[in-house]
Short mmCIF file of C-alpha atoms and ligand atoms in Angstrom, two decimals:
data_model
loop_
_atom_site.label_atom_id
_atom_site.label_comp_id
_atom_site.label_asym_id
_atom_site.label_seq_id
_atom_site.Cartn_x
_atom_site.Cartn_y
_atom_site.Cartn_z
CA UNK A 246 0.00 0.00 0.00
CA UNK A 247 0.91 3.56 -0.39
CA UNK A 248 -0.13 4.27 2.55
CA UNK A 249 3.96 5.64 4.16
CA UNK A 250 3.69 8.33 0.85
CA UNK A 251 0.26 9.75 2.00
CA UNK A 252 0.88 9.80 5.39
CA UNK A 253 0.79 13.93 6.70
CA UNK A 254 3.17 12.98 9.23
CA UNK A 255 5.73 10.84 10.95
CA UNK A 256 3.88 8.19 13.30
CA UNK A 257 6.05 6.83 16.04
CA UNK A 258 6.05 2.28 16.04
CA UNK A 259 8.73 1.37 17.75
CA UNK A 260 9.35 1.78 21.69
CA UNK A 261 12.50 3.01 21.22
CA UNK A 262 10.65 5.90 19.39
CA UNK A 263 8.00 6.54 22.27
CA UNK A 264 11.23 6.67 24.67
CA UNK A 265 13.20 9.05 22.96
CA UNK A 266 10.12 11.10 22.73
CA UNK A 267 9.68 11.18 26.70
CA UNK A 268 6.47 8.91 26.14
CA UNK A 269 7.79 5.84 27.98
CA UNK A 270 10.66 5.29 30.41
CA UNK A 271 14.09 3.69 29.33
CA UNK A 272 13.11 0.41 32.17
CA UNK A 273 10.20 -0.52 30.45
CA UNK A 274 11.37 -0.16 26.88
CA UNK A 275 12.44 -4.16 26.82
CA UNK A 276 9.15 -5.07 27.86
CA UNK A 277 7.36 -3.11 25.46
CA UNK A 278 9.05 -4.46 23.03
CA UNK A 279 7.62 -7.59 23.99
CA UNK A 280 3.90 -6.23 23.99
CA UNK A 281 5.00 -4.40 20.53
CA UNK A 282 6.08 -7.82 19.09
CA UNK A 283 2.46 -9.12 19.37
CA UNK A 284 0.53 -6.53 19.26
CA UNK A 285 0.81 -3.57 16.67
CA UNK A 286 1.91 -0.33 18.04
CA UNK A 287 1.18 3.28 16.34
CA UNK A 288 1.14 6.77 17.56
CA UNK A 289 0.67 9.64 15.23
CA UNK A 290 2.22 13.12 15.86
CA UNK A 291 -1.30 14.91 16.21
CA UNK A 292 -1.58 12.12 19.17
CA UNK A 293 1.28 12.04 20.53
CA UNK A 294 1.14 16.37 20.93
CA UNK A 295 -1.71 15.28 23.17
CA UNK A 296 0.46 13.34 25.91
CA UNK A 297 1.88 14.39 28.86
CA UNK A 298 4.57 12.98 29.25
CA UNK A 299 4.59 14.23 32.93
CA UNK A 300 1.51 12.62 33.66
CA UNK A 301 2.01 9.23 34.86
CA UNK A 302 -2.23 8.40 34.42
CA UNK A 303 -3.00 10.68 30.89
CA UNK A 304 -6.00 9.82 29.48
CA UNK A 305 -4.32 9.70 25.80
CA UNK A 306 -1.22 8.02 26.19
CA UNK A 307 -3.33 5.37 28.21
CA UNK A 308 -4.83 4.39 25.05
CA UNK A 309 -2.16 4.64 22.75
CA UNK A 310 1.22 3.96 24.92
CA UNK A 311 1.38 0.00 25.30
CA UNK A 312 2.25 -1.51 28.62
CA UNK A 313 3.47 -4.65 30.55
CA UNK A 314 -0.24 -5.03 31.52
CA UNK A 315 -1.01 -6.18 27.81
CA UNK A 316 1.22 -9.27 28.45
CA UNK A 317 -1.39 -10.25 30.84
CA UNK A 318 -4.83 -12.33 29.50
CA UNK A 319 -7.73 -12.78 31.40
CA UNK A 320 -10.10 -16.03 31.26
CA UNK A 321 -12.65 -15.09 29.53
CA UNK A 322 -10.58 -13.54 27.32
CA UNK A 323 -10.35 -14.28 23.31
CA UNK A 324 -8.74 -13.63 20.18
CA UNK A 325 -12.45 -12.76 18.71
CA UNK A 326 -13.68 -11.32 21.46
CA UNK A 327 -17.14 -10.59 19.15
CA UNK A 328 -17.37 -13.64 17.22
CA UNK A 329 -17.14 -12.06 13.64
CA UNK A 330 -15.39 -15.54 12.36
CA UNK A 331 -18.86 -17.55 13.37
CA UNK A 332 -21.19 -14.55 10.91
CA UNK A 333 -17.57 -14.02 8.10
CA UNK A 334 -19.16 -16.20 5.03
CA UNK A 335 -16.47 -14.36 2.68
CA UNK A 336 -13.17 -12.70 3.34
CA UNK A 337 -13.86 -9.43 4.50
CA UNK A 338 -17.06 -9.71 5.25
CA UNK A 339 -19.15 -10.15 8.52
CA UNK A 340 -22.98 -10.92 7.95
CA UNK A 341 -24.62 -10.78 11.43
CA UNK A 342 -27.53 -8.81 11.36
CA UNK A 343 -29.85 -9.77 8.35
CA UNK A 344 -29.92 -5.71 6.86
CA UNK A 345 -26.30 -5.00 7.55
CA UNK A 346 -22.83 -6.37 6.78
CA UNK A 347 -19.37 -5.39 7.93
CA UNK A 348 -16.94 -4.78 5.10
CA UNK A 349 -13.17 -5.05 6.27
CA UNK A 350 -11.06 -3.85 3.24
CA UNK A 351 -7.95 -2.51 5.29
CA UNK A 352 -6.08 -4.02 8.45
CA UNK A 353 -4.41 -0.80 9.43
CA UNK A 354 -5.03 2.09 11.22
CA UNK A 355 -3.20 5.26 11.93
CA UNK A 356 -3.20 4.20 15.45
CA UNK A 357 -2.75 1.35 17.93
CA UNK A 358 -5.60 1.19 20.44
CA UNK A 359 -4.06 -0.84 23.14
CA UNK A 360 -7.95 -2.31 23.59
CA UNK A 361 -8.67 -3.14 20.35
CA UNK A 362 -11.06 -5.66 20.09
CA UNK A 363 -9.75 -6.88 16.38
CA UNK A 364 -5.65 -6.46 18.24
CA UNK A 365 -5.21 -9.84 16.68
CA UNK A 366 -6.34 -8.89 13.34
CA UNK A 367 -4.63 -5.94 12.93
CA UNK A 368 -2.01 -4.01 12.11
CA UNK A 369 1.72 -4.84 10.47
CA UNK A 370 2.29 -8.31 9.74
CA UNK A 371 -1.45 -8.81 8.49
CA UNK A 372 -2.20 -8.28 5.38
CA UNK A 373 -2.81 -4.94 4.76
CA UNK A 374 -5.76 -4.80 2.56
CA UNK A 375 -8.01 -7.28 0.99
CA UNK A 376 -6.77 -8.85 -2.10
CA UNK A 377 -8.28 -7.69 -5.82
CA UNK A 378 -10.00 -11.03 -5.84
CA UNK A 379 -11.25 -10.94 -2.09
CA UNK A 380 -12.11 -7.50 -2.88
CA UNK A 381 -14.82 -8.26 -5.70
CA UNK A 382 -15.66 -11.84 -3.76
CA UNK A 383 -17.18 -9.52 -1.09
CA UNK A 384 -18.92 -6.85 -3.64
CA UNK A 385 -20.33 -10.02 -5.09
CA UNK A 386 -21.72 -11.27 -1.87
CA UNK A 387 -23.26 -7.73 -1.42
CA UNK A 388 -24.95 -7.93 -4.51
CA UNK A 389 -26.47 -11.30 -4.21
CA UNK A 390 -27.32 -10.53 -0.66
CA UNK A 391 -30.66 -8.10 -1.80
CA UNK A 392 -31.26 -8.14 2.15
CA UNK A 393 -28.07 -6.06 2.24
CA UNK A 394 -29.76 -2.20 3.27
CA UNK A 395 -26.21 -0.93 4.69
CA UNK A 396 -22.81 -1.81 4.37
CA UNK A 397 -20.31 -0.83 7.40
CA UNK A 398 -16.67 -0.28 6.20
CA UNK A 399 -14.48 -0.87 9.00
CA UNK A 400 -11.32 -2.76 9.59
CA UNK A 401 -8.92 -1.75 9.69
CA UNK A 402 -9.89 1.79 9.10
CA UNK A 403 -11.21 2.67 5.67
CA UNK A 404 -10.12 6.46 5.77
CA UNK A 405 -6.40 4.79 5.46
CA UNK A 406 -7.07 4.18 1.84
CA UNK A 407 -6.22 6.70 -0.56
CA UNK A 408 -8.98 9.28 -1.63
CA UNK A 409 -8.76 7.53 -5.06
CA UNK A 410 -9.38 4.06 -4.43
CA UNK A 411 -12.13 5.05 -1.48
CA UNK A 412 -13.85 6.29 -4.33
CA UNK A 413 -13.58 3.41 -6.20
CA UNK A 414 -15.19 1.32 -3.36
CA UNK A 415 -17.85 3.93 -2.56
CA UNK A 416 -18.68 3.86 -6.93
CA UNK A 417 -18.93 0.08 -6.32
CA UNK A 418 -21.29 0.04 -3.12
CA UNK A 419 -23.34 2.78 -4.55
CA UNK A 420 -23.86 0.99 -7.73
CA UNK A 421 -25.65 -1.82 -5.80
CA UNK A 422 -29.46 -0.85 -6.04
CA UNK A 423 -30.34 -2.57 -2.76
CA UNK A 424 -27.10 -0.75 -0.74
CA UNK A 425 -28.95 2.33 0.77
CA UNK A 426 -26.57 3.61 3.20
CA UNK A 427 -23.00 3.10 3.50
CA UNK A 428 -21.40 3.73 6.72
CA UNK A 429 -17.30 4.36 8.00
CA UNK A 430 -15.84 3.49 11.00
CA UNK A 431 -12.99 5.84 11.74
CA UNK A 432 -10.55 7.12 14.38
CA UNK A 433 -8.71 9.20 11.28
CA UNK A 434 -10.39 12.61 11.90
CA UNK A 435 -8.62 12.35 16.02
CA UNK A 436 -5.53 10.96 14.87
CA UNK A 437 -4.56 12.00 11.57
CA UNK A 438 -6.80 15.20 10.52
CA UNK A 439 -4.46 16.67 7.73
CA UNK A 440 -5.91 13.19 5.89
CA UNK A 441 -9.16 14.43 6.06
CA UNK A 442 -8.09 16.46 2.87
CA UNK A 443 -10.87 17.84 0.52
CA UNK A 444 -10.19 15.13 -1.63
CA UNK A 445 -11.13 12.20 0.95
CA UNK A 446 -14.58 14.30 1.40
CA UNK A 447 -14.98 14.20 -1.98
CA UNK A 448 -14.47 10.69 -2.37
CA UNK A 449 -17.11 9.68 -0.10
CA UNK A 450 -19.50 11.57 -1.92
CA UNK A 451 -21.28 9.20 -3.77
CA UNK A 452 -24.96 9.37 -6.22
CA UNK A 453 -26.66 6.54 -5.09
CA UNK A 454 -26.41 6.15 -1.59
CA UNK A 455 -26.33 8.23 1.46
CA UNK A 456 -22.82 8.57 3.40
CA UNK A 457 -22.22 8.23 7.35
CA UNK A 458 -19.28 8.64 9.07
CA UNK A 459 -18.77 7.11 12.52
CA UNK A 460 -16.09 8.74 14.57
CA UNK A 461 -14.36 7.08 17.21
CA UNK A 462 -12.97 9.28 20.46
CA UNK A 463 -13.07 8.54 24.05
CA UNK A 464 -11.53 11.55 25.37
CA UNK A 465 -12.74 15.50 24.93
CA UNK A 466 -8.76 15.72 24.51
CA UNK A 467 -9.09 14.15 21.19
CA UNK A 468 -10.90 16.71 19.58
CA UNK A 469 -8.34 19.48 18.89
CA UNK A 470 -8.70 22.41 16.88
CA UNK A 471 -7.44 20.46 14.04
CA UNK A 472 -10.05 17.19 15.03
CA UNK A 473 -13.04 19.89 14.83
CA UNK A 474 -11.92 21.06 11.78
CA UNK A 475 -11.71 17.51 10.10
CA UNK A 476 -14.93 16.92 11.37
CA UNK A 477 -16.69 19.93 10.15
CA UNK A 478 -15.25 19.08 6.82
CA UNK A 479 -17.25 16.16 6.34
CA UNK A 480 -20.46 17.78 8.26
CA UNK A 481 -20.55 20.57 6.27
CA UNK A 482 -20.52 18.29 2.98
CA UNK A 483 -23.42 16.85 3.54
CA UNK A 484 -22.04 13.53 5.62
CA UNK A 485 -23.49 13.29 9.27
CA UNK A 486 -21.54 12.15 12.06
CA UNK A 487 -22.12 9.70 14.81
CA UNK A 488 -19.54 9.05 17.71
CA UNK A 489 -18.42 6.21 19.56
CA UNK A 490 -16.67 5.43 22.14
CA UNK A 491 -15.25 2.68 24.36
CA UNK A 492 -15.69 2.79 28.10
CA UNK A 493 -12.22 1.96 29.83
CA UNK A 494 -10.90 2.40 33.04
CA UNK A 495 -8.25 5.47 33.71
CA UNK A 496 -9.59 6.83 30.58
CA UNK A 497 -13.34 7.99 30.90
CA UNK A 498 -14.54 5.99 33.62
CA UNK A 499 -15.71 9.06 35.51
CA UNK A 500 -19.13 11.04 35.22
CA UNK A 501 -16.91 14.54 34.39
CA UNK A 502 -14.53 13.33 31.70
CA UNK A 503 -18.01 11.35 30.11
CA UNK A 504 -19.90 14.67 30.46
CA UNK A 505 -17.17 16.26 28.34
CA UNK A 506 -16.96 14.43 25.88
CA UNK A 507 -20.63 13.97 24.81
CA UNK A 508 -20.54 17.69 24.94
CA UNK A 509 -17.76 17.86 22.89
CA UNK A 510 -18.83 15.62 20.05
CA UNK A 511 -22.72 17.48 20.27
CA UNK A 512 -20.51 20.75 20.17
CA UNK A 513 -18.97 19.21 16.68
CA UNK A 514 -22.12 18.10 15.44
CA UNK A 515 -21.30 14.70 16.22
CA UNK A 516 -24.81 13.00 17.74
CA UNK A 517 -23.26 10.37 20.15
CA UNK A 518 -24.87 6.81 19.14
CA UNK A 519 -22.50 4.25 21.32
CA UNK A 520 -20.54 3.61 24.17
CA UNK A 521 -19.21 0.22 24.01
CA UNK A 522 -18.56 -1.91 27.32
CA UNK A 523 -15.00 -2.82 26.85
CA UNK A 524 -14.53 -5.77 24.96
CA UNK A 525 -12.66 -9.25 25.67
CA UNK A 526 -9.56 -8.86 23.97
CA UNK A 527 -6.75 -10.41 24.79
CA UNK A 528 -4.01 -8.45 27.66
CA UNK A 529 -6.83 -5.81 28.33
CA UNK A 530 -8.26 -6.58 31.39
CA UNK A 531 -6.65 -3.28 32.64
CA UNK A 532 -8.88 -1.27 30.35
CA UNK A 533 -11.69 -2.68 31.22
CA UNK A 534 -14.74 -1.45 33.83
CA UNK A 535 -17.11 -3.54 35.06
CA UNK A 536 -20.80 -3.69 34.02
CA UNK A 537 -22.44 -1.93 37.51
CA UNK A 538 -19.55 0.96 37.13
CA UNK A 539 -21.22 1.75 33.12
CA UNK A 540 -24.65 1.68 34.45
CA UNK A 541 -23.85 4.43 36.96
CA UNK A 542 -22.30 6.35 34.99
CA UNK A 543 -25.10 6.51 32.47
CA UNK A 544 -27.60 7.30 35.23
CA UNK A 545 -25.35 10.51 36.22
CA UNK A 546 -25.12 11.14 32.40
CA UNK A 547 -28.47 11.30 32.02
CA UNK A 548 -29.28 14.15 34.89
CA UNK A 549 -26.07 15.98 33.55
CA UNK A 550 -26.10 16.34 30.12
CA UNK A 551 -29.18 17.09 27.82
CA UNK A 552 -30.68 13.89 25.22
CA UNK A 553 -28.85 15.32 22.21
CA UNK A 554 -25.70 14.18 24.60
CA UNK A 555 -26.93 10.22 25.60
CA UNK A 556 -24.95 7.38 24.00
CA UNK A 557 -26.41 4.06 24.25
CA UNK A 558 -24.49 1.72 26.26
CA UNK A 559 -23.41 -1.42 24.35
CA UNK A 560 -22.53 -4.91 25.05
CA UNK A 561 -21.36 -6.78 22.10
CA UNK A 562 -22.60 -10.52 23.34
CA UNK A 563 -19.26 -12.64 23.07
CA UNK A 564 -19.54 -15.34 20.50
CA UNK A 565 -21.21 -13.36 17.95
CA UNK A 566 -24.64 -13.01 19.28
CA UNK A 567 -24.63 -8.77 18.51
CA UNK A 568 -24.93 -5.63 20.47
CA UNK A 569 -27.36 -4.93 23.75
CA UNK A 570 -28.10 -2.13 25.13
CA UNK A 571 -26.90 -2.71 29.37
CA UNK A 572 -27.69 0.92 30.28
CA UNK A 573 -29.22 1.46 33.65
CA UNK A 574 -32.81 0.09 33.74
CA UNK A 575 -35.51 2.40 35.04
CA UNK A 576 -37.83 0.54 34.70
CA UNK A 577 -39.31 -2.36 37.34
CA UNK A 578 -42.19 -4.48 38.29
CA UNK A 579 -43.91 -2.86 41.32
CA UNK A 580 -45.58 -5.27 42.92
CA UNK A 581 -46.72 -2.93 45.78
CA UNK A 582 -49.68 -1.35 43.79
CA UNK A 583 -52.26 -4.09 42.97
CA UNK A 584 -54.98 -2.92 44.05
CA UNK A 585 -56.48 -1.40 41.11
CA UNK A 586 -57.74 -3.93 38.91
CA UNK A 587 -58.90 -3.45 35.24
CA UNK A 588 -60.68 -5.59 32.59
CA UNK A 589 -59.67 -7.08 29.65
CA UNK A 590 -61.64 -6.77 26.57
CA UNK A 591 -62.84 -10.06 27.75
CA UNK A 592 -64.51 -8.42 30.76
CA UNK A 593 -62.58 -10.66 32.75
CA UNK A 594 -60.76 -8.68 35.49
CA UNK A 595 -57.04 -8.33 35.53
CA UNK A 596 -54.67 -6.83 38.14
CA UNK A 597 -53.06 -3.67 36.21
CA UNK A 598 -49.53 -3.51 35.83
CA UNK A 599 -48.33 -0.88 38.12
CA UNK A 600 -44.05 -0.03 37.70
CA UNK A 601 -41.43 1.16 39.82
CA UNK A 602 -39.86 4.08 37.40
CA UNK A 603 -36.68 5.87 38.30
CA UNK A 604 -36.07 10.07 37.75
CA UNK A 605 -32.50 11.10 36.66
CA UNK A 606 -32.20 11.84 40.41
CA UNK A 607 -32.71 8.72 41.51
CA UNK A 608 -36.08 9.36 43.24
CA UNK A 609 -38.63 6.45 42.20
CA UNK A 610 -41.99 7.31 41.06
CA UNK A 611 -45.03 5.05 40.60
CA UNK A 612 -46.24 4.63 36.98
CA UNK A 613 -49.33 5.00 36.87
CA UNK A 614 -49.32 6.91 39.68
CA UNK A 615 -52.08 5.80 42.12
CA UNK A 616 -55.28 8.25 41.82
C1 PLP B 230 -21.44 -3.60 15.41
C2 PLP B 230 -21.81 -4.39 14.24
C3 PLP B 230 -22.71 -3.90 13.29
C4 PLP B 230 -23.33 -2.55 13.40
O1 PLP B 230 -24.25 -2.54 14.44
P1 PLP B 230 -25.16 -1.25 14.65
O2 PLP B 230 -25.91 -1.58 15.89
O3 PLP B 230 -26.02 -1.15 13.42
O4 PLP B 230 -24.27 -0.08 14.76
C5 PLP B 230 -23.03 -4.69 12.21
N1 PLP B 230 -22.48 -5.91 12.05
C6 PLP B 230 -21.63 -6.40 12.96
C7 PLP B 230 -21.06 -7.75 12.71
C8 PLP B 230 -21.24 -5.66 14.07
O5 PLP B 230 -20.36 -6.16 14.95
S1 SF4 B 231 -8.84 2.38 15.34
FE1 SF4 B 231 -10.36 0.75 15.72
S2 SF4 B 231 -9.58 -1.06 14.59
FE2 SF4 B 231 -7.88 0.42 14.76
S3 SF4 B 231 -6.75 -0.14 16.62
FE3 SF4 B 231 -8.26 1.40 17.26
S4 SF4 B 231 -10.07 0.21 17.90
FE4 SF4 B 231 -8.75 -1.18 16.68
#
């Protein structure tokens, strides 16, 4: 790929990079070249700015920096934490949802997320990018697959390819009279703006089909000056933006750093659409909250930060069962109100459903409330 010629700027892979840059300390550079020997490592200038390198906990180099704690894998954990091998019925392609498939065409990314949950599918030493043949193996399972309503490029991450062959692939996706919407996964707008160029926007502008972008942050950090203006780029050509995010510990596991960065993405006319429990991958148990932890957080969320701001909280099911909304429930049973009985349109009497409902303060409410 051409991908070291397009690149805006130097990206730092090797730990003895991120310790001549401050970013790591000389004792742990021969571990992490162990974690950097299994799993890919990449930090882009625009990212690395972000570090402080005096900051022993920052938020950014948290989720870019690898550490000895990577070397570490949890039961429970796996290689495909999501099960996309069980729904892949061509290369490239994951078919789990009847309406939607996953198209993978690239296995890079302009940065390592140390809690990737495709680590062991990406990065150097995979192939970079579908084969010609794989390539048109997939379009042709689009095409015979009318059920097919939206196709999801991700990988890999698509805005790695070069403006010309993106739109190539959007011409082909476009061309499909059943494809209605095609959508992008990205982190490229965060860590590599100056690729957002006017010729990548006007790649993925494509007759036939309308164009979503979905951008991945989990820090207000992320969006710099230059982030915003990659992002308005593509809002103000007509693309709309979704965010998402992954929940991890250290990072934005606390009500405040969540609040700002919903605002932050709203602010960038970015509607937030997921937060993602952190996934099972391998050496990331580190990263990870637990379940209970999310939940609160969403409940504060909610009494913080207007609807335009709410994410839904995801779990992706392990073994390829899909996504679930685990947000707090606020909703219950109430099985303290049954007096009040009502009739079916049988005329035979049944007790009415009476429900515990919690407000974003926490104060519960019966619903209906009694007369
Ligand atoms: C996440 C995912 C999607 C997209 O799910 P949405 O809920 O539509 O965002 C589609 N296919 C697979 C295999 C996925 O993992
Ligand atoms: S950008 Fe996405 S695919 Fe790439 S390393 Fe990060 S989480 Fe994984």
């Amino acid at each position: 790929m051409s991908r070291n010629r397009v690149e805006a700027s130097a990206t730092l892979r090797e730990p003895a990079e991120l310790v001549a840059r401050g970013l790591a300390p000389e004792r742990h550079r021969v571990e992490l070249e162990k974690v950097a020997a299994r799993y890919a490592v990449a930090v882009t200038e625009d990212i690395a700015a972000l570090i402080d390198p005096e900051d022993p906990e920052d938020p950014i180099a948290r989720q870019f920096i690898p550490s000895a704690e990577e070397l570490v894998s949890e039961p429970g954990e796996h290689a495909d934490p999501i099960g996309d091998h069980a729904h892949s019925p061509v290369a490239g392609i994951v078919h789990r949802y009847p309406d939607r498939v996953l198209f993978k065409l690239v296995h890079v990314c302009a940065v390592y997320c140390r809690f990737c949950f495709r680590r062991e599918m990406v990065g150097p030493g995979k192939a970079t990018a579908l084969s010609p043949a794989a390539y048109r193996d997939g379009l042709d399972y689009i095409r015979a697959h009318s059920e097919v309503w939206e196709v999801i490029l991700t990988g890999g991450d698509p805005l790695m390819l070069s403006p010309r062959r993106l739109a190539e692939v959007m011409a082909d996706l476009a061309a499909i009279d059943h494809v209605k919407v095609i959508r992008l996964h990205t982190r490229v707008p965060v860590a590599d703006p100056a690729r957002v160029t006017d010729q990548m926007v006007a790649a993925l502008k494509v007759e036939g089909a309308a164009i979503w972008v979905a951008l991945h942050a989990n820090h207000a950090r992320e969006l710099t000056g230059n982030a915003r203006a990659a992002c308005a780029r593509l809002v103000d050509a007509g693309i709309p933006l979704v965010s998402q995010s992954v929940l991890l510990r250290g990072v934005n596991d606390d009500a405040a750093t969540l609040e700002a960065l919903m605002r932050a993405f709203v602010e960038c006319r970015i509607k937030p659409y997921y937060l993602h429990h952190g996934d099972l991958a391998p050496g990331t148990s580190h990263l990870r909250t637990t379940l209970v932890q999310g939940q609160e957080l969403m409940r504060v969320l909610r009494g913080r930060v207007s609807g335009l701001c709410q994410p839904d909280y995801v779990l992706d099911i392990p073994g390829g069962y899909g996504k679930v909304p685990v947000g707090p429930n606020y909703l219950s049973p109430s099985n303290s109100g049954s007096a009040a009985n009502s009739f079916s349109t049988q005329g035979e009497p049944v007790p009415e459903l009476r429900y515990r409902v919690v407000d974003y303060c926490g104060d519960v409410h019966i619903y209906p409330p009694r007369q």
